[in-house]
Short mmCIF file of C-alpha atoms in Angstrom, two decimals:
data_model
loop_
_atom_site.label_atom_id
_atom_site.label_comp_id
_atom_site.label_asym_id
_atom_site.label_seq_id
_atom_site.Cartn_x
_atom_site.Cartn_y
_atom_site.Cartn_z
CA MET A 685 11.53 15.11 5.34
CA TYR A 686 11.47 11.94 7.56
CA CYS A 687 8.83 8.86 7.20
CA ASN A 688 7.43 7.04 10.44
CA ALA A 689 6.54 3.47 9.12
CA GLY A 690 4.54 2.64 12.52
CA MET A 691 7.06 0.78 14.08
CA ASP A 692 9.39 0.93 16.94
CA LYS A 693 12.08 3.33 15.22
CA ILE A 694 11.90 6.07 12.63
CA SER A 695 13.78 4.84 8.77
CA ALA A 696 15.57 7.45 6.31
CA CYS A 697 13.93 7.90 3.33
CA PRO A 698 16.73 7.30 0.52
CA ASN A 699 15.24 8.70 -2.34
CA GLY A 700 11.54 9.22 -0.98
CA VAL A 701 11.30 5.39 -0.32
CA PRO A 702 10.97 4.65 3.36
CA VAL A 703 12.06 1.29 4.09
CA VAL A 704 11.79 -1.27 7.51
CA ASN A 705 15.15 -2.11 7.87
CA SER A 706 16.07 -2.71 11.63
CA ILE A 707 15.50 -6.07 13.89
CA GLU A 708 13.60 -3.98 15.95
CA GLN A 709 11.12 -3.13 13.10
CA ILE A 710 10.65 -6.82 12.12
CA GLY A 711 10.21 -7.67 15.15
CA SER A 712 7.17 -5.46 15.84
CA VAL A 713 5.17 -6.99 12.66
CA LYS A 714 5.55 -10.58 14.30
CA ASN A 715 4.30 -8.60 17.72
CA PHE A 716 1.51 -7.40 15.70
CA LEU A 717 0.56 -10.56 13.71
CA THR A 718 0.24 -12.33 16.94
CA LEU A 719 -2.67 -10.66 17.94
CA PRO A 720 -6.28 -11.93 17.85
CA VAL A 721 -7.97 -10.87 15.10
CA ALA A 722 -10.73 -8.96 17.08
CA VAL A 723 -7.69 -6.44 18.27
CA ARG A 724 -6.30 -6.34 14.68
CA PHE A 725 -10.19 -5.72 13.24
CA LEU A 726 -9.87 -2.88 15.70
CA PHE A 727 -6.68 -1.50 15.17
CA TYR A 728 -7.46 -1.16 11.40
CA LEU A 729 -10.94 0.61 12.21
CA VAL A 730 -9.59 3.63 14.48
CA PHE A 731 -6.33 3.79 12.83
CA TYR A 732 -6.31 3.14 9.11
CA TRP A 733 -10.30 3.07 7.54
CA LEU A 734 -11.60 5.60 9.73
CA PRO A 735 -9.33 8.89 9.45
CA GLY A 736 -8.62 8.16 5.66
CA LEU A 737 -12.36 8.13 4.68
CA PHE A 738 -12.71 11.77 3.64
CA GLN A 739 -9.39 14.31 3.69
CA ILE A 740 -10.33 17.64 2.90
CA ILE A 741 -8.07 20.76 2.80
CA PHE A 742 -9.72 23.74 1.90
CA ILE A 743 -8.36 27.07 1.25
CA ARG A 744 -11.08 30.11 1.46
CA HIS A 745 -10.90 32.07 -1.37
CA ASN A 746 -9.44 35.99 -0.66
CA GLY A 747 -9.05 38.78 -2.66
CA PHE A 748 -5.16 40.15 -3.96
CA GLY A 749 -6.98 43.56 -5.45
CA THR A 750 -10.02 43.55 -7.54
CA ASP A 751 -9.33 40.93 -10.06
CA SER A 752 -6.64 38.76 -8.60
CA TYR A 753 -7.58 36.09 -6.46
CA PHE A 754 -6.28 33.15 -4.72
CA GLY A 755 -8.63 30.08 -3.84
CA THR A 756 -8.05 26.31 -4.12
CA ILE A 757 -10.09 22.86 -3.10
CA MET A 758 -8.25 19.96 -2.53
CA ILE A 759 -9.86 16.73 -1.76
CA CYS A 760 -7.95 13.76 -0.65
CA ASN A 761 -10.01 10.30 -0.66
CA ALA A 762 -6.62 8.50 0.17
CA ARG A 763 -5.74 6.62 3.25
CA ILE A 764 -3.16 6.21 5.55
CA GLY A 765 -0.14 4.83 4.50
CA TYR A 766 0.56 1.05 5.09
CA LEU A 767 3.04 -1.78 4.53
CA VAL A 768 3.86 -3.48 1.58
CA PRO A 769 6.80 -6.29 0.48
CA ALA A 770 10.08 -4.18 0.05
CA VAL A 771 10.74 -7.47 -2.46
CA PHE A 772 9.58 -7.92 -5.69
CA PHE A 773 8.93 -11.52 -7.75
CA ASP A 774 12.35 -11.70 -9.36
CA ASN A 775 14.10 -12.06 -6.04
CA PRO A 776 11.57 -12.96 -3.67
CA HIS A 777 11.15 -13.76 -0.01
CA GLU A 778 11.17 -17.36 0.54
CA THR A 779 10.34 -19.58 3.12
CA PHE A 780 10.54 -23.55 3.59
CA LEU A 781 8.60 -25.81 5.32
CA GLU A 782 8.19 -29.72 5.64
CA ILE A 783 5.05 -31.29 6.98
CA ARG A 784 4.57 -35.04 6.68
CA LYS A 785 7.03 -35.23 4.18
CA SER A 786 5.70 -32.83 1.65
CA ARG A 787 7.55 -30.07 1.22
CA PHE A 788 6.40 -26.24 0.87
CA LEU A 789 7.94 -23.18 -0.66
CA ALA A 790 6.58 -20.22 -0.21
CA GLN A 791 7.14 -17.24 -2.15
CA GLY A 792 6.20 -13.51 -1.00
CA PHE A 793 6.82 -10.27 -3.08
CA HIS A 794 5.25 -6.61 -3.92
CA ALA A 795 1.98 -6.76 -6.22
CA GLU A 796 0.57 -3.05 -6.60
CA SER A 797 -1.87 -4.75 -8.96
CA PRO A 798 -3.62 -8.32 -9.87
CA ALA A 799 -1.48 -7.84 -13.82
CA LYS A 800 1.50 -7.72 -11.71
CA ALA A 801 0.35 -10.13 -9.21
CA ARG A 802 -0.26 -12.62 -11.86
CA ALA A 803 2.74 -12.25 -14.03
CA GLY A 804 4.78 -12.57 -10.75
CA ILE A 805 2.58 -15.61 -10.36
CA GLU A 806 3.56 -16.93 -13.33
CA ALA A 807 7.22 -16.17 -13.27
CA ARG A 808 7.64 -18.07 -10.16
CA LYS A 809 5.84 -21.19 -11.42
CA VAL A 810 7.81 -21.63 -14.30
CA LEU A 811 10.24 -22.01 -12.20
CA TYR A 812 9.74 -25.66 -10.75
CA PRO A 813 8.23 -27.98 -13.37
CA ASP A 814 8.82 -30.72 -10.74
CA ALA A 815 6.78 -29.27 -8.19
CA THR A 816 3.05 -31.45 -7.83
CA HIS A 817 1.36 -27.65 -6.95
CA ASN A 818 1.66 -23.67 -7.34
CA CYS A 819 -0.63 -22.22 -5.28
CA TRP A 820 -1.22 -18.86 -4.89
CA ALA A 821 -2.97 -15.42 -3.54
CA TYR A 822 -2.61 -11.93 -3.64
CA LEU A 823 -4.27 -8.36 -2.39
CA ALA A 824 -3.39 -5.97 -4.85
CA GLY A 825 -4.61 -3.23 -2.76
CA PRO A 826 -4.55 -1.91 1.31
CA PRO A 827 -4.23 -4.47 3.91
CA GLY A 828 -7.60 -5.85 4.46
CA ASP A 829 -9.47 -4.73 1.12
CA THR A 830 -11.16 -7.16 -0.90
CA ALA A 831 -11.56 -5.07 -3.82
CA ARG A 832 -8.58 -6.59 -6.12
CA ILE A 833 -7.77 -10.05 -4.53
CA GLY A 834 -7.37 -13.44 -6.19
CA SER A 835 -6.27 -16.95 -5.35
CA SER A 836 -6.08 -20.45 -7.21
CA ASP A 837 -5.65 -24.40 -5.42
CA ASP A 838 -3.80 -25.24 -8.63
CA GLY A 839 -5.32 -28.99 -8.79
CA GLU A 840 -5.04 -29.23 -4.51
CA PRO A 841 -9.46 -30.01 -3.42
CA HIS A 842 -11.23 -27.56 -3.32
CA HIS A 843 -10.73 -24.37 -1.14
CA THR A 844 -7.81 -26.40 0.27
CA ALA A 845 -5.02 -24.08 -0.66
CA GLY A 846 -5.90 -20.63 -2.18
CA ARG A 847 -8.59 -19.54 -0.07
CA PRO A 848 -7.16 -20.51 3.22
CA MET A 849 -3.54 -18.59 2.34
CA LEU A 850 -5.92 -15.33 0.96
CA ASN A 851 -7.64 -15.26 4.26
CA VAL A 852 -4.08 -15.10 6.01
CA LEU A 853 -3.31 -12.22 3.85
CA LEU A 854 -6.54 -10.49 4.54
CA HIS A 855 -5.70 -10.25 8.00
CA GLY A 856 -1.76 -9.84 7.85
CA GLY A 857 -1.19 -6.08 8.18
CA ILE A 858 0.38 -6.20 4.75
CA GLY A 859 -0.85 -4.39 1.06
CA GLU A 860 -0.08 -4.95 -2.06
CA ILE A 861 0.85 -8.44 -1.58
CA ALA A 862 1.13 -11.83 -3.79
CA VAL A 863 2.81 -15.30 -2.30
CA VAL A 864 2.75 -18.54 -4.32
CA VAL A 865 3.21 -21.87 -2.21
CA THR A 866 4.87 -24.50 -4.40
CA ARG A 867 4.69 -27.98 -2.76
CA TRP A 868 6.14 -31.16 -3.29
CA PHE A 869 4.08 -33.97 -2.73
CA GLY A 870 5.87 -36.87 0.26
CA GLY A 871 3.60 -39.62 -0.67
CA ILE A 872 1.00 -38.81 2.89
CA LYS A 873 -2.24 -37.38 2.10
CA LEU A 874 -3.05 -34.82 4.48
CA GLY A 875 -6.52 -34.40 3.89
CA THR A 876 -8.37 -31.45 3.54
CA GLY A 877 -7.69 -29.61 7.38
CA GLY A 878 -4.55 -31.24 7.18
CA LEU A 879 -3.94 -29.28 3.77
CA ALA A 880 -5.57 -25.84 4.37
CA HIS A 881 -3.21 -25.62 7.93
CA ALA A 882 -0.27 -26.19 5.89
CA TYR A 883 -0.81 -23.62 3.24
CA GLN A 884 -1.90 -21.11 5.96
CA GLU A 885 1.10 -21.92 8.08
CA SER A 886 2.96 -22.02 5.06
CA VAL A 887 2.05 -18.15 4.26
CA GLN A 888 2.29 -17.16 7.96
CA THR A 889 5.71 -18.02 8.23
CA ASN A 890 6.37 -15.99 5.17
CA LEU A 891 4.63 -12.79 6.86
CA LEU A 892 6.68 -13.38 10.03
CA ASP A 893 9.83 -12.02 8.82
CA LEU A 894 9.18 -10.06 5.17
CA PRO A 895 11.04 -7.12 4.84
CA VAL A 896 8.62 -4.65 4.17
CA ARG A 897 8.79 -0.72 3.82
CA ASN A 898 5.89 2.17 4.33
CA PHE A 899 4.09 3.04 1.39
CA ALA A 900 1.99 6.67 1.49
CA PRO A 901 -0.65 6.82 -0.93
CA ALA A 902 -1.00 9.94 -3.51
CA CYS A 903 -3.68 12.36 -2.77
CA ARG A 904 -5.31 13.53 -5.82
CA ALA A 905 -5.95 17.50 -5.65
CA VAL A 906 -6.89 20.38 -7.67
CA ILE A 907 -6.09 24.30 -7.43
CA ARG A 908 -7.53 27.07 -8.69
CA ILE A 909 -5.41 30.47 -9.51
CA ALA A 910 -4.92 33.59 -10.68
CA TYR A 911 -2.83 33.61 -13.57
CA SER A 912 0.14 35.83 -11.76
CA LEU A 913 0.47 33.07 -9.63
CA LEU A 914 0.78 30.00 -12.04
CA GLU A 915 4.95 30.13 -12.13
CA PRO A 916 5.51 30.11 -8.49
CA VAL A 917 2.56 27.61 -7.75
CA ARG A 918 4.16 25.31 -9.88
CA ARG A 919 7.24 25.73 -8.29
CA VAL A 920 5.96 25.26 -5.11
CA LEU A 921 4.25 21.85 -6.38
CA ALA A 922 7.60 20.75 -7.72
CA ALA A 923 9.11 21.17 -4.66
CA HIS A 924 6.73 19.14 -2.52
CA GLY A 925 6.49 15.98 -4.82
CA ALA A 926 3.17 16.88 -6.72
CA THR A 927 2.44 15.47 -10.14
CA ILE A 928 0.72 17.99 -12.34
CA GLU A 929 -1.83 16.01 -14.43
CA GLU A 930 -3.48 18.77 -16.24
CA GLU A 931 -3.75 22.47 -16.24
CA LYS A 932 -7.47 24.39 -17.43
CA TYR A 933 -7.32 27.76 -18.60
CA SER A 934 -10.41 30.18 -18.41
CA ASP A 935 -10.74 33.24 -16.09
CA SER A 936 -8.59 31.43 -13.78
CA VAL A 937 -6.22 28.28 -14.00
CA GLU A 938 -7.10 25.19 -12.14
CA ILE A 939 -4.26 22.47 -11.70
CA PHE A 940 -4.94 18.89 -10.95
CA PHE A 941 -1.90 16.91 -9.40
CA ASN A 942 -1.52 14.06 -7.68
CA LEU A 943 0.37 14.66 -3.91
CA PRO A 944 2.08 12.58 -1.52
CA LEU A 945 -0.90 12.18 1.42
CA ASP A 946 2.16 12.42 4.06
CA CYS A 947 3.09 15.87 2.26
CA THR A 948 -0.29 17.99 2.26
CA THR A 949 0.98 19.92 5.45
CA GLY A 950 3.86 21.07 3.57
CA LEU A 951 2.15 22.39 0.95
CA THR A 952 -0.59 23.90 2.68
CA GLU A 953 2.22 26.16 4.84
CA GLU A 954 4.01 27.17 1.88
CA LEU A 955 1.04 28.35 -0.15
CA ALA A 956 0.01 30.17 2.65
CA ARG A 957 3.54 32.06 2.38
CA LEU A 958 3.18 32.53 -1.22
CA SER A 959 -0.49 34.55 -0.59
CA ASN A 960 1.44 36.58 2.45
CA GLY A 961 -0.77 34.73 5.13
CA LYS A 962 -4.12 36.47 3.30
CA THR A 963 -5.70 32.67 2.79
CA ILE A 964 -7.14 30.43 5.80
CA PHE A 965 -6.75 27.22 5.95
CA GLU A 966 -8.85 24.49 7.26
CA LEU A 967 -8.50 20.51 7.71
CA CYS A 968 -11.24 17.96 8.36
#
């Protein structure tokens, strides 16, 4: 199996974690971030939201004798893969800017949940007790998703730091990210407009060469099978990286599991082989 991070080259996936690690790939992130907002929004709409809204893989019921059957409905309400930071709060990506004698330290890291984002933010803030402000923003979901976001001005004038930082994250093309910008005041006031620009520029600079990897969301699925196929199907699911959450037993067996979204095709092919080609697969 290989993974394409959506950039110039295909990266190998050690331990199943695809990593963007070439100069050409990082360059592509820079090029993408320089596109107009309207172009980036169109990109998300066509290649991210629409294909991922609702994916259904349906395997029709087919008989295996008088009282044996093999059928499944797999419902995947998940989006295609997206970029996330490849660094964490204990070793974040750091960039420095100096603007009119004030120093700005931006620290970007992976944050898959609001709790992880806030924990990382607090860990970074305590490292610089002499700083004037530690402003922050996070987006704990897919790129552009506003369901789990947060920001703070940390004493700066209202909406001059946290919100401008968050706006950059929302349009940056990277998901599950938190950024802390630590400021040391240099004696010259920047004004509200100057502050907003400084914090935005700090985050933009951090994103330009942020190490990233491709994240493939999991597909939640359920398969209903005859008892005679339980062990073979368990082996097939394990071989394709699926994690079984629950099994329900009645006249048949229902298996509820999570599956990496990029593994659905291989699984359906294996299930077809297991059923001797008697099942029909439909991909919607």
